[in-house]
Coordinates of C-alpha atoms and ligand atoms in Angstrom, one line a residue:
M1 CA -20.4 11.0 14.2
K2 CA -18.3 9.7 11.3
I3 CA -18.4 6.0 10.4
R4 CA -15.2 4.4 11.6
V5 CA -13.7 2.2 8.9
A6 CA -11.0 -0.5 9.3
I7 CA -9.2 -1.8 6.2
N8 CA -7.9 -5.3 6.4
G9 CA -5.5 -6.0 3.6
Y10 CA -3.6 -3.0 2.1
G11 CA -2.8 -4.1 -1.4
T12 CA -4.0 -2.8 -4.8
I13 CA -7.7 -2.4 -3.7
G14 CA -7.1 -1.8 0.1
K15 CA -4.8 1.2 -0.4
R16 CA -7.3 2.8 -2.8
V17 CA -10.3 2.2 -0.6
A18 CA -8.4 3.7 2.4
D19 CA -7.6 6.9 0.4
A20 CA -11.2 7.1 -0.9
V21 CA -12.6 6.7 2.7
S22 CA -10.4 9.5 3.9
M23 CA -11.8 11.8 1.2
Q24 CA -15.4 11.4 2.6
D25 CA -16.8 13.8 5.2
D26 CA -18.9 11.2 6.8
M27 CA -16.4 8.4 7.4
E28 CA -12.8 8.0 8.6
V29 CA -10.0 5.3 8.4
V30 CA -9.3 4.1 11.9
G31 CA -6.5 1.9 10.7
V32 CA -5.1 -0.5 8.0
T33 CA -3.4 -3.8 8.3
K34 CA -0.3 -5.2 6.6
T35 CA 1.1 -8.7 6.6
K36 CA 4.7 -7.9 5.8
P37 CA 7.0 -5.0 6.8
D38 CA 7.8 -4.0 3.2
F39 CA 7.9 -0.5 1.6
E40 CA 4.1 -0.5 1.3
A41 CA 3.9 -1.0 5.1
R42 CA 6.3 1.9 5.6
I43 CA 4.2 4.2 3.4
A44 CA 1.0 3.0 5.0
S45 CA 2.3 3.7 8.5
K46 CA 3.0 7.4 7.4
K47 CA -0.6 7.8 6.3
F48 CA -2.7 5.7 8.7
D49 CA -2.5 3.8 12.0
L50 CA -0.9 0.5 11.0
Y51 CA -2.0 -2.8 12.6
L52 CA -0.7 -6.4 12.2
A53 CA -2.8 -8.6 9.8
K54 CA -1.0 -11.5 11.4
K55 CA 0.1 -11.1 15.0
D56 CA 2.9 -13.6 14.6
N57 CA 4.7 -11.1 12.4
A58 CA 5.1 -8.5 15.2
E59 CA 8.8 -9.2 15.6
L60 CA 9.4 -8.7 11.8
F61 CA 7.8 -5.2 12.0
Q62 CA 9.9 -4.4 15.1
K63 CA 13.1 -5.5 13.4
A64 CA 12.3 -3.4 10.3
G65 CA 11.6 -0.4 12.6
I66 CA 8.0 0.0 11.5
E67 CA 5.7 1.0 14.3
T68 CA 2.4 -0.8 14.7
S69 CA -0.6 0.1 16.8
G70 CA -1.5 -3.5 17.6
T71 CA -3.3 -6.5 16.1
L72 CA -6.2 -6.9 13.7
E73 CA -8.4 -7.5 16.8
D74 CA -7.2 -4.2 18.4
L75 CA -8.2 -2.5 15.1
L76 CA -11.6 -4.1 14.9
A77 CA -12.3 -2.9 18.5
K78 CA -12.0 0.7 17.3
A79 CA -14.1 0.3 14.1
D80 CA -17.8 0.3 13.1
I81 CA -17.1 -1.7 9.9
V82 CA -14.2 -3.5 8.3
V83 CA -13.5 -3.5 4.5
D84 CA -11.8 -6.8 3.8
C85 CA -9.3 -6.3 0.9
S86 CA -7.3 -9.4 1.5
P87 CA -6.4 -11.7 -1.4
D88 CA -9.0 -14.1 -3.1
K89 CA -10.5 -16.5 -0.6
A90 CA -8.7 -15.0 2.5
G91 CA -11.7 -12.9 3.1
A92 CA -13.9 -16.0 3.9
E93 CA -11.3 -17.0 6.5
N94 CA -11.2 -13.5 8.0
K95 CA -15.0 -13.6 8.2
K96 CA -14.8 -15.9 11.2
I97 CA -12.9 -13.2 13.1
Y98 CA -15.4 -10.5 12.1
E99 CA -18.3 -12.8 13.2
N100 CA -16.6 -13.2 16.6
F101 CA -16.4 -9.5 16.9
G102 CA -19.9 -8.8 15.8
M103 CA -18.5 -6.6 13.1
K104 CA -20.2 -5.5 9.9
A105 CA -18.0 -6.3 6.9
I106 CA -17.5 -5.7 3.2
F107 CA -15.8 -8.3 1.1
Q108 CA -14.4 -8.1 -2.5
G109 CA -15.1 -9.9 -5.7
G110 CA -12.5 -12.6 -5.2
E111 CA -14.7 -14.2 -2.5
K112 CA -17.6 -16.6 -3.4
K113 CA -21.0 -15.0 -3.3
D114 CA -22.1 -16.9 -0.2
V115 CA -19.5 -15.0 1.9
A116 CA -22.1 -12.2 2.2
E117 CA -25.9 -11.7 2.3
V118 CA -25.8 -9.6 -0.9
S119 CA -23.5 -9.1 -3.9
F120 CA -23.4 -5.3 -4.6
N121 CA -23.2 -2.8 -7.4
A122 CA -24.1 0.7 -6.4
L123 CA -26.2 1.5 -9.5
A124 CA -27.9 -1.9 -9.9
N125 CA -28.9 -3.0 -6.4
Y126 CA -27.9 -0.4 -3.7
D127 CA -31.1 -0.8 -1.8
Q128 CA -30.6 -4.5 -1.2
A129 CA -27.5 -3.8 0.8
K130 CA -29.3 -1.3 3.1
G131 CA -29.0 -2.4 6.7
K132 CA -27.2 -5.6 5.9
R133 CA -24.2 -6.9 7.9
F134 CA -22.1 -8.6 5.2
V135 CA -21.9 -7.3 1.7
R136 CA -19.7 -8.4 -1.2
V137 CA -18.6 -5.8 -3.8
V138 CA -18.5 -7.7 -7.0
S139 CA -15.3 -8.0 -9.2
C140 CA -14.0 -5.3 -11.6
N141 CA -15.4 -7.1 -14.6
T142 CA -18.8 -7.7 -13.0
T143 CA -18.9 -4.1 -11.8
A144 CA -18.4 -2.8 -15.3
L145 CA -20.8 -5.2 -16.9
S146 CA -23.5 -4.5 -14.2
R147 CA -23.2 -0.7 -14.5
L148 CA -23.6 -0.8 -18.3
I149 CA -26.4 -3.3 -18.4
Y150 CA -28.2 -1.6 -15.6
Q151 CA -28.1 1.8 -17.4
L152 CA -29.3 0.3 -20.7
K153 CA -31.9 -1.9 -19.0
T154 CA -33.5 1.0 -17.0
N155 CA -33.8 3.1 -20.2
F156 CA -34.6 0.5 -22.9
K157 CA -36.2 -2.9 -23.3
I158 CA -33.3 -5.2 -23.7
G159 CA -33.0 -9.0 -24.4
R160 CA -29.9 -11.2 -24.8
V161 CA -26.6 -9.9 -23.7
R162 CA -23.4 -11.5 -25.1
A163 CA -20.1 -10.3 -23.9
T164 CA -16.4 -11.2 -24.7
I165 CA -14.1 -10.2 -21.9
L166 CA -10.4 -9.6 -22.8
R167 CA -8.7 -9.7 -19.4
R168 CA -5.4 -8.1 -18.4
V169 CA -3.3 -11.1 -17.1
A170 CA -2.0 -9.4 -14.0
D171 CA -1.9 -6.0 -12.2
P172 CA 1.2 -3.9 -13.0
K173 CA 2.9 -4.7 -9.7
E174 CA 2.5 -8.4 -9.9
D175 CA 6.0 -9.6 -10.8
K176 CA 5.3 -13.3 -10.1
K177 CA 2.4 -13.6 -12.6
G178 CA 2.5 -13.3 -16.3
L179 CA 1.7 -14.5 -19.8
T180 CA 4.5 -13.5 -22.1
N181 CA 3.5 -14.6 -25.5
A182 CA 0.0 -16.1 -25.6
I183 CA -3.7 -15.5 -25.5
M184 CA -5.4 -17.9 -23.0
P185 CA -9.1 -18.7 -23.2
D186 CA -10.1 -18.5 -19.5
P187 CA -11.9 -20.8 -19.2
I188 CA -11.6 -22.8 -22.5
A189 CA -15.0 -24.5 -21.8
L190 CA -17.7 -21.9 -22.1
P191 CA -19.2 -19.9 -20.5
S192 CA -17.0 -17.8 -18.2
H193 CA -18.1 -17.2 -14.6
H194 CA -18.7 -13.5 -15.2
A195 CA -22.3 -14.0 -16.5
K196 CA -23.2 -15.9 -13.4
D197 CA -21.7 -13.2 -11.3
V198 CA -23.6 -10.4 -13.1
K199 CA -26.8 -12.4 -12.2
T200 CA -25.9 -12.1 -8.5
V201 CA -26.6 -8.4 -9.0
I202 CA -29.1 -8.3 -11.9
P203 CA -30.9 -11.7 -11.7
D204 CA -33.2 -11.2 -14.6
V205 CA -30.7 -10.6 -17.4
D206 CA -30.1 -13.1 -20.2
I207 CA -26.3 -13.0 -20.3
V208 CA -23.6 -15.3 -21.6
T209 CA -19.9 -14.3 -21.3
T210 CA -16.6 -15.7 -22.7
A211 CA -13.2 -14.6 -21.4
F212 CA -9.6 -14.5 -22.6
K213 CA -6.4 -13.5 -20.7
L214 CA -4.0 -11.3 -22.6
P215 CA -0.4 -10.3 -22.0
T216 CA -1.2 -6.7 -20.7
T217 CA -1.5 -5.2 -17.2
L218 CA -3.3 -1.9 -17.9
M219 CA -7.0 -2.6 -18.3
H220 CA -9.6 -5.2 -19.3
V221 CA -11.7 -4.7 -22.5
H222 CA -15.3 -5.9 -23.0
S223 CA -16.9 -6.3 -26.4
L224 CA -20.7 -6.5 -25.9
S225 CA -23.7 -7.2 -28.2
I226 CA -27.1 -6.5 -26.7
E227 CA -30.4 -7.4 -28.2
M228 CA -32.7 -4.3 -28.3
K229 CA -36.4 -5.2 -27.9
E230 CA -37.5 -1.8 -29.1
K231 CA -36.5 0.6 -31.8
V232 CA -33.5 2.6 -30.5
S233 CA -31.1 5.0 -32.3
R234 CA -27.4 5.2 -31.7
E235 CA -28.0 8.8 -30.5
D236 CA -30.5 7.5 -27.9
V237 CA -27.9 5.1 -26.5
I238 CA -25.2 7.8 -26.5
S239 CA -27.4 10.1 -24.5
V240 CA -28.3 7.5 -22.0
L241 CA -24.7 6.5 -21.4
E242 CA -23.6 10.2 -21.2
N243 CA -26.1 10.7 -18.5
E244 CA -24.5 8.3 -16.1
P245 CA -21.4 9.8 -14.4
R246 CA -19.9 6.4 -13.8
I247 CA -19.6 5.8 -17.5
L248 CA -17.0 7.9 -19.3
L249 CA -17.4 8.2 -23.1
V250 CA -14.1 8.8 -25.0
S251 CA -13.5 9.2 -28.7
E252 CA -11.0 7.7 -31.1
A253 CA -11.1 11.1 -32.8
D254 CA -9.7 12.6 -29.6
G255 CA -6.7 10.1 -29.6
F256 CA -8.2 7.4 -27.4
T257 CA -7.0 4.6 -29.8
S258 CA -6.2 1.9 -27.2
T259 CA -6.0 1.1 -23.4
A260 CA -2.4 2.5 -23.5
K261 CA -3.8 5.9 -24.6
I262 CA -6.6 5.8 -22.0
I263 CA -4.1 5.1 -19.2
E264 CA -1.8 7.9 -20.5
F265 CA -4.8 10.2 -20.3
A266 CA -5.5 9.0 -16.8
R267 CA -1.9 9.6 -15.7
E268 CA -2.6 13.3 -16.1
F269 CA -6.2 13.2 -14.9
R270 CA -6.1 11.3 -11.5
M271 CA -4.0 10.2 -8.6
R272 CA -2.4 6.8 -9.3
Y273 CA -4.0 7.1 -12.8
D274 CA -7.2 5.6 -11.3
L275 CA -10.2 5.5 -13.6
F276 CA -13.3 4.7 -11.5
E277 CA -15.6 4.9 -14.5
N278 CA -16.4 2.4 -17.3
V279 CA -14.6 3.9 -20.3
V280 CA -16.8 3.4 -23.4
W281 CA -15.5 4.2 -26.9
L282 CA -18.0 6.5 -28.6
E283 CA -17.2 5.1 -32.1
S284 CA -17.9 1.5 -30.8
I285 CA -21.5 2.3 -30.2
A286 CA -23.4 0.9 -33.2
I287 CA -26.9 -0.4 -34.0
D288 CA -27.2 -3.2 -36.5
G289 CA -30.8 -4.5 -36.9
N290 CA -31.9 -5.3 -33.4
D291 CA -28.4 -5.5 -31.9
L292 CA -26.5 -2.8 -30.1
F293 CA -22.7 -3.2 -30.1
V294 CA -20.5 -1.4 -27.6
T295 CA -16.8 -1.7 -26.4
Q296 CA -15.6 -0.6 -23.0
A297 CA -12.3 -0.5 -21.1
V298 CA -12.1 -1.2 -17.4
H299 CA -9.3 -0.1 -15.0
Q300 CA -9.3 -3.1 -12.8
E301 CA -7.4 -1.5 -10.0
A302 CA -9.8 1.4 -9.5
I303 CA -13.4 0.6 -10.7
V304 CA -14.6 -1.1 -7.5
V305 CA -13.4 1.8 -5.2
P306 CA -16.5 4.0 -5.5
E307 CA -18.7 0.8 -5.0
N308 CA -16.9 0.1 -1.7
I309 CA -17.6 3.6 -0.4
D310 CA -21.3 3.3 -1.4
A311 CA -21.5 -0.2 0.1
I312 CA -20.3 1.3 3.5
R313 CA -23.1 3.9 3.3
A314 CA -25.7 1.4 2.2
I315 CA -24.9 -0.8 5.2
F316 CA -25.5 2.3 7.5
G317 CA -28.8 3.0 5.8
V318 CA -27.9 6.1 3.7
E319 CA -30.1 6.8 0.7
K320 CA -28.8 5.6 -2.7
K321 CA -28.9 9.0 -4.4
Q322 CA -27.2 10.8 -1.5
S323 CA -24.4 8.3 -1.3
I324 CA -23.7 8.0 -5.0
E325 CA -23.6 11.8 -5.4
K326 CA -21.3 12.2 -2.4
T327 CA -18.9 9.5 -3.7
N328 CA -18.9 10.9 -7.2
R329 CA -18.2 14.5 -6.0
S330 CA -15.4 13.5 -3.6
L331 CA -13.7 11.2 -6.2
R332 CA -14.3 13.7 -9.1
I333 CA -16.3 11.0 -11.0
G334 CA -18.2 12.5 -13.9
E335 CA -15.9 15.6 -14.2
K336 CA -15.4 16.3 -17.9
N337 CA -12.7 18.9 -17.6
F338 CA -10.4 17.5 -20.3
Ligands
NAD1 P1 -3.4 -7.7 -3.3 O1 -2.6 -8.9 -3.3 O2 -2.9 -6.5 -4.1 O3 -3.6 -7.2 -1.8 C1 -4.0 -8.0 -0.8 C2 -3.3 -7.5 0.5 O4 -3.8 -8.3 1.6 C3 -1.8 -7.7 0.4 O5 -1.2 -6.5 1.0 C4 -1.5 -8.9 1.4 O6 -0.3 -8.8 2.0 C5 -2.6 -8.8 2.4 N1 -3.0 -10.1 3.0 C6 -2.6 -11.3 2.7 N2 -3.3 -12.2 3.4 C7 -4.0 -11.5 4.3 C8 -4.9 -11.9 5.3 N3 -5.2 -13.2 5.7 N4 -5.6 -10.9 6.0 C9 -5.4 -9.6 5.7 N5 -4.6 -9.2 4.7 C10 -3.9 -10.1 4.0 O7 -4.9 -8.0 -3.8 P2 -5.9 -7.1 -4.5 O8 -5.7 -7.1 -6.0 O9 -6.0 -5.8 -3.8 O10 -7.3 -8.0 -4.3 C11 -8.0 -7.9 -3.1 C12 -9.4 -8.4 -3.4 O11 -10.0 -7.5 -4.3 C13 -9.5 -9.8 -4.0 O12 -10.7 -10.3 -3.5 C14 -9.6 -9.5 -5.5 O13 -10.3 -10.5 -6.2 C15 -10.5 -8.2 -5.4 N6 -10.3 -7.4 -6.6 C16 -9.1 -7.1 -7.2 C17 -9.0 -6.4 -8.3 C18 -7.7 -6.1 -9.0 O14 -7.7 -6.0 -10.2 N7 -6.6 -6.1 -8.3 C19 -10.2 -5.8 -8.9 C20 -11.4 -6.0 -8.2 C21 -11.5 -6.8 -7.1

């Protein structure tokens, strides 16, 4: 029997999670919800059974000629689990409905950590989500930081982690948000919330983060310095990072000179130019005394998608290795055919 998945909120993350679920052989999408009858709802209705996120909007969908199969409650009645991909803080409101329905649910990183029993990253703490009812997949920045730190921490003795996060100001589709000609420290008073969020997944890491918003929509960039508490060579670090399929090493020598070039590459490589991996610049990996330096780029629209798939399997008790390998294979994570 396949796990029946409902997607509540079909925006940047929801549409990607829906497609990724339908690429798995052990789960299926039983329906997605939309709030408004726009072009995205029209496209969604061609691919999946479409339900109303807000039942009061039924007439609007009818007028627009977009067929729906019922309300969110009708959808939940058909599902084993709901992946909530609604905007920041809306998930906590939706949780009340899921509780009434006795549903299992996954929330996204825009929710506070106490929305769920566990904050989740597949590499770092998969087993903690096993058998749980409410799981929060952490944000794009926290996912990327957690993966990298986990991979280094399981292979080397590490100390302080200091990270500067250069954030894209908005997603490409967001025409109401922007920052035309400025760099905005976000927040100005240090530290940024990301370090605290990483600790929800890896509690025993000494991490401080600072963050800045930049006028770009393509990707985030993280500049990290990590104290190494043992003698480690640059080659050791490269080999450990190369070993993890969810980390993709790219080289300046190969033309990867900026996030623009990484996205141009991804446009040829993946549907919707989605990069599910941390993209680490090979030449940025450097050891100076006890410090390791590394720079990575993060495709914010895509990086949490594999984590959502693994979170579904963790909730249903599937083993970590089995789930991650299945997710990687289906989404072609770790393929190096370029
Ligand atoms: P989005 O605005 O692109 O999509 C949200 C969708 O939910 C929209 O289609 C909206 O119409 C719908 N919606 C609005 N209110 C709703 C409600 N009450 N119930 C159900 N659906 C509702 O947002 P997004 O970027 O996909 O973000 C979703 C979540 O994922 C947030 O928690 C966000 O923090 C997190 N996240 C976003 C990114 C990113 O870069 N976009 C990355 C990682 C995590």
